[in-house]
Each structure stands twice: as structure tokens, then as C-alpha cells.
Short mmCIF file of C-alpha atoms in Angstrom, two decimals:
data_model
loop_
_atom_site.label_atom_id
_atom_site.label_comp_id
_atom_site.label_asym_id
_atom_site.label_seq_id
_atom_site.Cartn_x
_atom_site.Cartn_y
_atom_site.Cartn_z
CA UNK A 1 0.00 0.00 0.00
CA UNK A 2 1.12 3.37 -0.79
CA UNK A 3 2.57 5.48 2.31
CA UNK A 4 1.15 8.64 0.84
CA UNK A 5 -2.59 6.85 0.88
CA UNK A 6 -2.70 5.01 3.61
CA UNK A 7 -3.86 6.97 6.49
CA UNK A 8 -6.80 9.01 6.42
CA UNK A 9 -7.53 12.07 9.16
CA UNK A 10 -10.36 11.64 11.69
CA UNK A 11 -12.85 14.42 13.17
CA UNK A 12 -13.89 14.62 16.48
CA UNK A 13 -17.26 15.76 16.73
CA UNK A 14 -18.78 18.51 19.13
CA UNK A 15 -21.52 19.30 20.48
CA UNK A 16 -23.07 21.70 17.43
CA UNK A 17 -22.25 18.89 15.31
CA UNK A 18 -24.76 16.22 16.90
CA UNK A 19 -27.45 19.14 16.97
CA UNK A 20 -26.95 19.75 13.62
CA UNK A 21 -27.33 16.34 12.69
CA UNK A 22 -30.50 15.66 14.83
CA UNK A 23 -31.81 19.04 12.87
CA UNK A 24 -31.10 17.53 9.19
CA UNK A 25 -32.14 13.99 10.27
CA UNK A 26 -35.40 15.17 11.32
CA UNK A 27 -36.47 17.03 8.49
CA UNK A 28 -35.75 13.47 6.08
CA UNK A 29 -38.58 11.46 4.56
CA UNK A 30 -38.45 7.71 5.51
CA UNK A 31 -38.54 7.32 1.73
CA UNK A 32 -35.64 9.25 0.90
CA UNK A 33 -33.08 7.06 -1.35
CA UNK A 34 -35.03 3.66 -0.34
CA UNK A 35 -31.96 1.33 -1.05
CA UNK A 36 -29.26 3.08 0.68
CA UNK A 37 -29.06 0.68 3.74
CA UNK A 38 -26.43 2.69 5.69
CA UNK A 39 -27.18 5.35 8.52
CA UNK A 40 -30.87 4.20 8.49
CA UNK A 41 -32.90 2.81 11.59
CA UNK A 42 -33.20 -0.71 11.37
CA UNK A 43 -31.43 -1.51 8.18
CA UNK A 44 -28.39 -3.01 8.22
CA UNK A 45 -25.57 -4.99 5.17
CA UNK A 46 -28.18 -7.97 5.93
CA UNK A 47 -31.18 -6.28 4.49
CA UNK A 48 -28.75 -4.95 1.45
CA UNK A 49 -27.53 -8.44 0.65
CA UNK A 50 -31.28 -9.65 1.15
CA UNK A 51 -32.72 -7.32 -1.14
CA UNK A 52 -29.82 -7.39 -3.84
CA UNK A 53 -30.65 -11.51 -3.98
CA UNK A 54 -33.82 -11.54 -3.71
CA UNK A 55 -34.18 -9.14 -6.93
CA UNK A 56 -31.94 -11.34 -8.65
CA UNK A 57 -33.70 -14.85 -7.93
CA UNK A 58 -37.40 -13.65 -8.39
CA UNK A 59 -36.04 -12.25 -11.89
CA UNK A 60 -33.78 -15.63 -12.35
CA UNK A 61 -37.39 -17.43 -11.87
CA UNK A 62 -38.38 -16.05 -15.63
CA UNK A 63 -37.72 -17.80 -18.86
CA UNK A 64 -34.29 -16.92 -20.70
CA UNK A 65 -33.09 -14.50 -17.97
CA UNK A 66 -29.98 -13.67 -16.20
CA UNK A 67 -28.33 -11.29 -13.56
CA UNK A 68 -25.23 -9.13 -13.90
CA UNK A 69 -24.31 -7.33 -10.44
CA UNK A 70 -21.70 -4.51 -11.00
CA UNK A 71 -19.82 -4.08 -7.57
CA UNK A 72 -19.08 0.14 -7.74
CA UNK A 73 -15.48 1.17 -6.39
CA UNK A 74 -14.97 4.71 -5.58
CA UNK A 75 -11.82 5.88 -4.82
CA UNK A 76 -11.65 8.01 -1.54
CA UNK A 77 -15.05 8.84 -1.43
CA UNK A 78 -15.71 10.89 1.11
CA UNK A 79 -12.92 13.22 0.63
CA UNK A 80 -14.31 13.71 -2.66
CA UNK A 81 -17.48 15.58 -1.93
CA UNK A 82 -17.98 19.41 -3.21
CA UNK A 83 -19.31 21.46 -0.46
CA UNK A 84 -21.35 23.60 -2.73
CA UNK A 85 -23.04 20.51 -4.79
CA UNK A 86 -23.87 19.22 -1.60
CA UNK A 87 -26.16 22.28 0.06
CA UNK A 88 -27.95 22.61 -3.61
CA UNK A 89 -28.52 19.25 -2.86
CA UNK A 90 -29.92 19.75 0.69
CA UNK A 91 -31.65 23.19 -0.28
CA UNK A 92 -33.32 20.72 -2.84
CA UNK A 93 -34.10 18.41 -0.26
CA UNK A 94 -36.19 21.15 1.89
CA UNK A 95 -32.92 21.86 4.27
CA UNK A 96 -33.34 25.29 6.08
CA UNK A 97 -31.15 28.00 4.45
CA UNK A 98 -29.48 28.32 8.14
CA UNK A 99 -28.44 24.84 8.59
CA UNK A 100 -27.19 24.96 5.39
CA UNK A 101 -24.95 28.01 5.70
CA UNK A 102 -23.59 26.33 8.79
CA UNK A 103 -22.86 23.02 7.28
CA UNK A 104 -21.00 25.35 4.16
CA UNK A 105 -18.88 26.99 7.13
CA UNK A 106 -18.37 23.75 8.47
CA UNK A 107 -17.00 21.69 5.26
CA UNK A 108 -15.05 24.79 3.78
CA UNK A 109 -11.26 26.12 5.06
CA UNK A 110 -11.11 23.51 7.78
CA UNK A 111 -7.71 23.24 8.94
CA UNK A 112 -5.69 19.69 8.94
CA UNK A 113 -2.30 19.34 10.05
CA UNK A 114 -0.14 15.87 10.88
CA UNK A 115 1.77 15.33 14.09
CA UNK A 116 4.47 12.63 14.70
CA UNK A 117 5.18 13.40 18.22
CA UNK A 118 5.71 16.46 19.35
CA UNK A 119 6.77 17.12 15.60
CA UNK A 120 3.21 19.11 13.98
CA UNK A 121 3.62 19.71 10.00
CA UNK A 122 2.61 22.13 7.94
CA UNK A 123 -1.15 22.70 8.23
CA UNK A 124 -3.40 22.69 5.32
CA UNK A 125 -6.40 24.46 4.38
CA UNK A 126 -9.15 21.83 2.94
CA UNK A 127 -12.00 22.62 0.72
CA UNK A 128 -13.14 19.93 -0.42
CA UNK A 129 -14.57 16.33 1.16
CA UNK A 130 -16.22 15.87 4.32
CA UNK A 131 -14.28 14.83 7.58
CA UNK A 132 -14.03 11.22 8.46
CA UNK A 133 -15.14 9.84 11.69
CA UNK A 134 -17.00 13.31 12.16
CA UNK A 135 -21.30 11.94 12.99
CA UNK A 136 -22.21 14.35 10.40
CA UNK A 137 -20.66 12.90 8.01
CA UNK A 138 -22.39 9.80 6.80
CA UNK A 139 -25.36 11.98 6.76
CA UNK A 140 -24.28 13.92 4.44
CA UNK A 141 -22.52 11.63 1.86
CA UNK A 142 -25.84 9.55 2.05
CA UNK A 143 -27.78 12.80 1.01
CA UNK A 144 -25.16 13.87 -1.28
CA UNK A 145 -25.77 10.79 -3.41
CA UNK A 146 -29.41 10.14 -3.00
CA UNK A 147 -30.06 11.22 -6.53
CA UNK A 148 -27.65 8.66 -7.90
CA UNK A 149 -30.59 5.94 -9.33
CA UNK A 150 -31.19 4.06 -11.47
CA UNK A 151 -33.47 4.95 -14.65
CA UNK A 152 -35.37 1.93 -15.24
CA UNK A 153 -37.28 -0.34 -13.30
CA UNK A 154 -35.30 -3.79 -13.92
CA UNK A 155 -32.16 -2.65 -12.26
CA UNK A 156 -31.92 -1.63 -8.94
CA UNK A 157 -28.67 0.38 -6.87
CA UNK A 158 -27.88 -1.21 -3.91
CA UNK A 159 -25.99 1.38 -1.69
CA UNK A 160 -24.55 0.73 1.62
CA UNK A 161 -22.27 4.28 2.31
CA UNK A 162 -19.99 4.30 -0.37
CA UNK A 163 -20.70 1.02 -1.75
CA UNK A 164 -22.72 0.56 -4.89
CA UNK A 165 -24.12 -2.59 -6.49
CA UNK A 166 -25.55 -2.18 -9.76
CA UNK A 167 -28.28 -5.43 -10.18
CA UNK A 168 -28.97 -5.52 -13.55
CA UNK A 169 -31.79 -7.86 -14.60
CA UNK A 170 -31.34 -8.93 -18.24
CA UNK A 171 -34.30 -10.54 -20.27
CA UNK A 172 -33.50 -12.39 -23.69
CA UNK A 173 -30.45 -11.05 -23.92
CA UNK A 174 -30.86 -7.71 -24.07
CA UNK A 175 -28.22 -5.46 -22.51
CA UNK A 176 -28.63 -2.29 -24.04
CA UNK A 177 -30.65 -0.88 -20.71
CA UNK A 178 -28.36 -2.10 -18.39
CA UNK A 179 -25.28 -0.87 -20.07
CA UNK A 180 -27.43 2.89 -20.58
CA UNK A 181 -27.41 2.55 -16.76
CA UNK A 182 -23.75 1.84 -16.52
CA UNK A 183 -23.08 4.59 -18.57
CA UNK A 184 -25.08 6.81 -17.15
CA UNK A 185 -23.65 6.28 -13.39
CA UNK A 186 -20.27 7.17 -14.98
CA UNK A 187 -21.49 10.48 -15.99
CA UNK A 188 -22.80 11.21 -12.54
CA UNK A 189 -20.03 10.66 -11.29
CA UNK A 190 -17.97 12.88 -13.02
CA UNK A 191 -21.04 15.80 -12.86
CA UNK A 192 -20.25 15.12 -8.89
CA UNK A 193 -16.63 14.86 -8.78
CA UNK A 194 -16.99 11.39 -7.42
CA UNK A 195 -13.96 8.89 -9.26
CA UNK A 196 -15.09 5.67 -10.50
CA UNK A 197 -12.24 3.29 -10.32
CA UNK A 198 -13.07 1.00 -12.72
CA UNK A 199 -10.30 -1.29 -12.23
CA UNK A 200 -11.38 -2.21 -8.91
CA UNK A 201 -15.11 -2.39 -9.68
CA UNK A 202 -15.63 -6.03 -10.46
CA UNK A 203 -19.01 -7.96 -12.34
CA UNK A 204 -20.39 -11.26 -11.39
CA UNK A 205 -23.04 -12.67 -13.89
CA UNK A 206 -25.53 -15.25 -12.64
CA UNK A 207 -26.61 -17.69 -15.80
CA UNK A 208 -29.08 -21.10 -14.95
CA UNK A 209 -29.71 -21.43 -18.52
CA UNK A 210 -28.43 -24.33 -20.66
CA UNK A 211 -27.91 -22.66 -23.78
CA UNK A 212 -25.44 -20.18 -21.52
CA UNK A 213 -22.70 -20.71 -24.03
CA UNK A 214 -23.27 -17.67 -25.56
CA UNK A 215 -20.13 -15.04 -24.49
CA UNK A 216 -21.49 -12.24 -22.18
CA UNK A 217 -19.40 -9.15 -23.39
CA UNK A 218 -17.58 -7.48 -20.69
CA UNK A 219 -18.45 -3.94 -19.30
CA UNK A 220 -16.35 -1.09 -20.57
CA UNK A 221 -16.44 2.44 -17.57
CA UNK A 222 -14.36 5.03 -18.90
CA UNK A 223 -12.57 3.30 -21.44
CA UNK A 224 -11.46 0.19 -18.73
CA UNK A 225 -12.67 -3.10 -19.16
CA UNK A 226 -14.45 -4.50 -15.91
CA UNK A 227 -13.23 -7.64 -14.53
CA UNK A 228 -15.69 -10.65 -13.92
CA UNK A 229 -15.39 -12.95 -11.04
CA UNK A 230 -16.85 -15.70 -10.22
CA UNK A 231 -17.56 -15.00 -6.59
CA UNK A 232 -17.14 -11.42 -5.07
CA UNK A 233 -17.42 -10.51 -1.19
CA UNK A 234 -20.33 -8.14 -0.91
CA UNK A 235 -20.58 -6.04 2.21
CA UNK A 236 -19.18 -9.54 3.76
CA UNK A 237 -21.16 -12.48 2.46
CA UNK A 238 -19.44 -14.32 -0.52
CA UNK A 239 -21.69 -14.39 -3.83
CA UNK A 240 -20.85 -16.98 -6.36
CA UNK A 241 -21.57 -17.43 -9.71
CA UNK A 242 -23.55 -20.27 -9.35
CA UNK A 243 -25.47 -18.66 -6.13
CA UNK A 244 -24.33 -21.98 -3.96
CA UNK A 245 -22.93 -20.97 -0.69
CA UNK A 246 -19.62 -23.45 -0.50
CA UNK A 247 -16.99 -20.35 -0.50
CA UNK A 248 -19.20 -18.44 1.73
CA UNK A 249 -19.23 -21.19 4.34
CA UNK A 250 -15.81 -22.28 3.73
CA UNK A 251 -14.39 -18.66 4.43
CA UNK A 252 -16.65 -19.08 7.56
CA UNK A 253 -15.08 -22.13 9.49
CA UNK A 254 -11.11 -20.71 8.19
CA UNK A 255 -12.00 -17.38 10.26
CA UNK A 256 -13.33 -19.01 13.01
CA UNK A 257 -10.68 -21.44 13.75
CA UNK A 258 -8.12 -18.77 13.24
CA UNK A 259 -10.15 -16.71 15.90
CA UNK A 260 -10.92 -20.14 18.05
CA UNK A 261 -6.93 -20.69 18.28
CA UNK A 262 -6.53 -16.96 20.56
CA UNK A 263 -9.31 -18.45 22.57
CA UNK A 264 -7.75 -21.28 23.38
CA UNK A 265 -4.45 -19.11 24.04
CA UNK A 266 -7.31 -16.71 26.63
CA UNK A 267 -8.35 -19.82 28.35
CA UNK A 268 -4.72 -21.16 28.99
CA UNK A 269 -4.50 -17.36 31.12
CA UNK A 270 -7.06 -18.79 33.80
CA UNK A 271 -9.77 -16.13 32.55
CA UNK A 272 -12.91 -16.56 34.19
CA UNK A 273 -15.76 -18.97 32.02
CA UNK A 274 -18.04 -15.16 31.87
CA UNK A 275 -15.05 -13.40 30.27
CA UNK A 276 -14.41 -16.26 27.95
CA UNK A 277 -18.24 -16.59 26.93
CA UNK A 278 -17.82 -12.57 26.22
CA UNK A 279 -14.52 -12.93 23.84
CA UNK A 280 -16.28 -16.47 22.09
CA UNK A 281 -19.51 -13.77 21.31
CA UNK A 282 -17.37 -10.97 20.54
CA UNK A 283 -14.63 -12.79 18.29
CA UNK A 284 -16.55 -16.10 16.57
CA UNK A 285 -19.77 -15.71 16.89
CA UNK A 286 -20.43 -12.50 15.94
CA UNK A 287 -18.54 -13.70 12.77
CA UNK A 288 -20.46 -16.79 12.17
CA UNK A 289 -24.02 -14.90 12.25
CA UNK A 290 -23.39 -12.38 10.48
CA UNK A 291 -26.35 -12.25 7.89
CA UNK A 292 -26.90 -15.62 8.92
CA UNK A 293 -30.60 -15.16 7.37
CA UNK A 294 -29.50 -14.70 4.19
CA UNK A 295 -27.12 -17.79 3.90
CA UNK A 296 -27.77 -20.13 6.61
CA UNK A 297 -30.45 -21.96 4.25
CA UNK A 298 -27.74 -22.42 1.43
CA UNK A 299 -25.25 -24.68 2.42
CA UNK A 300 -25.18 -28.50 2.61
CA UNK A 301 -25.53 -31.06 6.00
CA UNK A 302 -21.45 -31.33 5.70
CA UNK A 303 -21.26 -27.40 5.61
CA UNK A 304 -23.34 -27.05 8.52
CA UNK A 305 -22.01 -29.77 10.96
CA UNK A 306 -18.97 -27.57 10.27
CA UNK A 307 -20.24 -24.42 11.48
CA UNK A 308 -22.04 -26.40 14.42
CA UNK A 309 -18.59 -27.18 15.89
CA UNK A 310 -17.12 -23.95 15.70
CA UNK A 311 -20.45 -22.30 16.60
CA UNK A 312 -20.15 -24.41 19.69
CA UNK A 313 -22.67 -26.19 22.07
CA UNK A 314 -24.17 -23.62 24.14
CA UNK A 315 -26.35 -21.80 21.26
CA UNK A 316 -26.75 -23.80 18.03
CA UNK A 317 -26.29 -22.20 14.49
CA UNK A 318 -29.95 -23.22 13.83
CA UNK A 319 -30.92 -21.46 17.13
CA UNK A 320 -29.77 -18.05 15.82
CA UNK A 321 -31.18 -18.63 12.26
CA UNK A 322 -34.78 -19.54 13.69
CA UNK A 323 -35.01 -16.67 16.26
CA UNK A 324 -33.73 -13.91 13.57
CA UNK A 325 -36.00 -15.03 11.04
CA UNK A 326 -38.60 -14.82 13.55
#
């Protein structure tokens, strides 16, 4: 990794800041951007992984279909943002001219400086971006792209902060709406200064049919040729190509025997069985449910005895699968 790109600053946020955000918050429809999943009550990457597949297997239920899910990069994000395109944005959006003044004062000539020690560099005067780490701030990228959507019905974004999935639902092999869509996400993002790395983005198709031998032509942003995978990590589940959850479950059990082996390490220190119970929660099974309803009905008997040992004795796999769903 690049020294120069590695590190990114943080904010603190005060007290005006969490008023401010209460104020903006407040005045937000519940409908605003209904697929951004991020820095909404009760959504969370489970309900964006949920939705994304359950487009894509209601569509994959129609004759002489398939599925091709675009997985957005965009290269520092945040720091990307243009104060002024943001409060037309939330002036559109019904913001009070006040609070939007203050949030202008707020994103503009902010000060950042680096110190190493008692060494402190040369400060800098940003412009541009919105600080990291600041409560504000997912707010306001959120807003910033809730006009970034999709033109026709049969493809849906899927937004969780600054990750975008592009589902594109194709019927008898016709692209050409699905690559208007591409091409017109590129354009918004150069209209708001947000970079596209296309070499990162990455496509996964999904195709049942039997006459599949047909070559799906890649997907050209900007001139770069998109990469397809057969299996991409989205917001922390592994999708496959043939929608089987083998990897998925696979990449499961590795991480939780690496995390099982510091446990062991914990219990060789004498720890108390509460504090133990607390790290296995904290460190494997937290990692093991994670959007355990969307996956948990995928893999085979072999796949799940698997999990059942690392998941332990004292609260089954099945056990957190049946009281989630319900």
C-alpha cells in the first residue's frame, strides 16, 4: 500500500455537530433514497444483501433470464465531496437556508495538520470532502448521493455508504438498458466529482440457462474493461456465480478457527468462564451470524455440521437462524 494513501484524518465531533445532525435527520422522509441501507434505523448490510438476492432470484425465476451485479469502487469517497453541490442538494431536499450556511462553514477552510510526536507539520487548508469519523458525516454523503438511481425499473442500486451494487436484470439477452445505466452512473459521477475506479469495480453474472454458451461481453467504464469474477465478497457475504454458498461457508469455518486458536491461548491465562463466553460472542460468533438469514439456508448437512462445531454447544447455528428469522 502506498505510504502517501494510507492513512486518512479523523474528526472529532462537538456538540453543534450532533445538533446539527439531529436538525437535518429530522427534516428526512423515511422514503428518501429507499436502497441506501447505511445510517438508516433498522437496516443493516443484511437487508442490502437480502434485497440485492432476492431481486436477482425472483427475476432468475423467468424464462431466458440472467443477472449481472456490477460491484461500484470509488476511490476516496468521502474526501471527494464538493461542499457547494452538496447544500444545492440539501436546499433541494427542503434543508433550512441556516443549517445549510452552517454546514457550508463547516465543510469549507477547515484546517488539517499531521503530528508525529511532538513534531506538527505544515497545516493545510481543505475545501473539499467531508471529515471522516465526524457523525455528520455519513449523513451527508448519504444525502449527497441520493439522486444517484437508477433509470429503469429492472435494475436496482444497492448502496450501503460508499458502496454501490448495480443489479442488472437482463431478459432475452438484451443489454442495451443495463449498459445505458452503466453509462449513465459514470457520468454522474464525473457531474459530482466522485472517481469511479473502474479497475477495482468487479461484475459477477448469474446464468441457470443451458444454452449459456453464448459469451457475455464485458463492461467497458471510462474506457477500462471490468473484470468478472466468479464469486465477489459483498458487504461480507461471498456471492458466487452459481449462487451456492460453499466459499461463503468455507471462508466461515477458516475465520473461526483462526479466531478459536486466541481463545484457546485466553483460556490457557485462567480467565474466568463469563469473560471467555464474552470474547467467544465478541470474536466467533459474531462472525459466524453475520447475515446468517440470508445464507444459513444455502449450504449443505457437511457445511453445517462444520459451522455447528465452531459455533459451539451452548447456542446452536440453527438457534440463531430460527429466532432472527422470527
Amino acid at each position: 500500500m502506498d505510504s502517501s494513501t494510507a492513512y486518512s484524518p479523523l474528526s472529532i465531533s462537538t456538540t453543534d455537530v450532533y445538533l446539527v445532525f439531529s436538525r437535518v435527520d429530522a427534516r428526512l422522509p423515511p422514503t428518501l433514497d429507499p436502497h441506501q441501507f447505511a445510517y438508516r434505523p433498522n437496516r443493516s448490510t443484511e437487508d442490502a444483501v437480502s434485497t440485492a438476492l432476492h431481486s436477482a432470484l425472483t427475476h432468475l425465476d423467468k424464462s431466458n433470464t440472467y443477472i449481472r451485479m456490477l460491484f461500484i469502487d470509488f476511490s476516496s469517497a468521502f474526501n471527494t465531496v464538493l461542499p457547494t453541490v452538496l447544500i444545492t442538494k440539501l436546499s433541494e431536499l427542503g434543508i433550512c437556508t441556516s443549517t445549510c450556511r452552517w454546514i457550508l462553514d463547516f465543510l469549507t477552510n477547515r484546517p488539517q495538520s499531521v503530528r508525529l510526536g511532538n513534531q506538527v507539520f505544515l497545516t493545510l487548508i481543505l475545501n473539499t470532502g467531508i471529515p471522516q469519523g465526524c457523525v455528520l458525516s455519513p449523513l451527508l454523503y448519504s444525502l449527497f448521493t441520493h439522486d444517484c438511481a437508477p433509470l429503469y425499473n429492472s435494475k436496482i442500486f444497492i448502496k450501503y455508504a460508499d458502496d454501490t451494487t448495480v443489479v442488472g436484470q437482463i431478459d432475452n439477452n438484451n443489454e442495451s438498458a443495463y449498459r445505458e445505466e452503466i453509462h449513465n452512473l459514470a457520468a454522474w459521477c464525473v457531474n459530482n466529482n466522485l472517481t469511479l475506479n473502474a479497475t477495482k469495480t468487479k461484475e459477477l453474472i448469474v446464468d441457470f440457462r443451458k444454452s449459456n454458451s453464448r459469451r457475455h461481453l464485458p463492461v467497458n467504464i471510462n474506457e477500462t474493461e471490468v473484470e468478472r469474477v466468479s464469486s465477489f465478497k459483498f458487504l461480507g457475504v461471498h456471492i458466487s456465480e452459481d449462487l451456492s454458498w460453499q466459499q461463503n461457508t468455507s471462508a466461515l469455518v477458516k475465520k473461526a478457527q483462526q479466531r478459536l486458536y486466541f481463545l484457546r491461548s485466553f483460556k490457557k491465562s485462567h480467565l474466568s468462564p463469563g469473560i471467555l463466553t464474552s470474547l467467544y460472542r465478541c470474536i466467533i460468533e459474531s462472525i459466524l451470524t453475520n447475515s446468517i438469514t440470508v445464507w444459513y439456508g444455502g449450504p449443505t448437512v457437511c457445511e453445517r455440521k462444520a459451522l455447528w462445531v465452531k459455533g459451539g454447544q451452548n447456542r446452536s447455528m440453527h438457534h440463531w437462524h430460527s429466532t432472527t428469522c422470527h
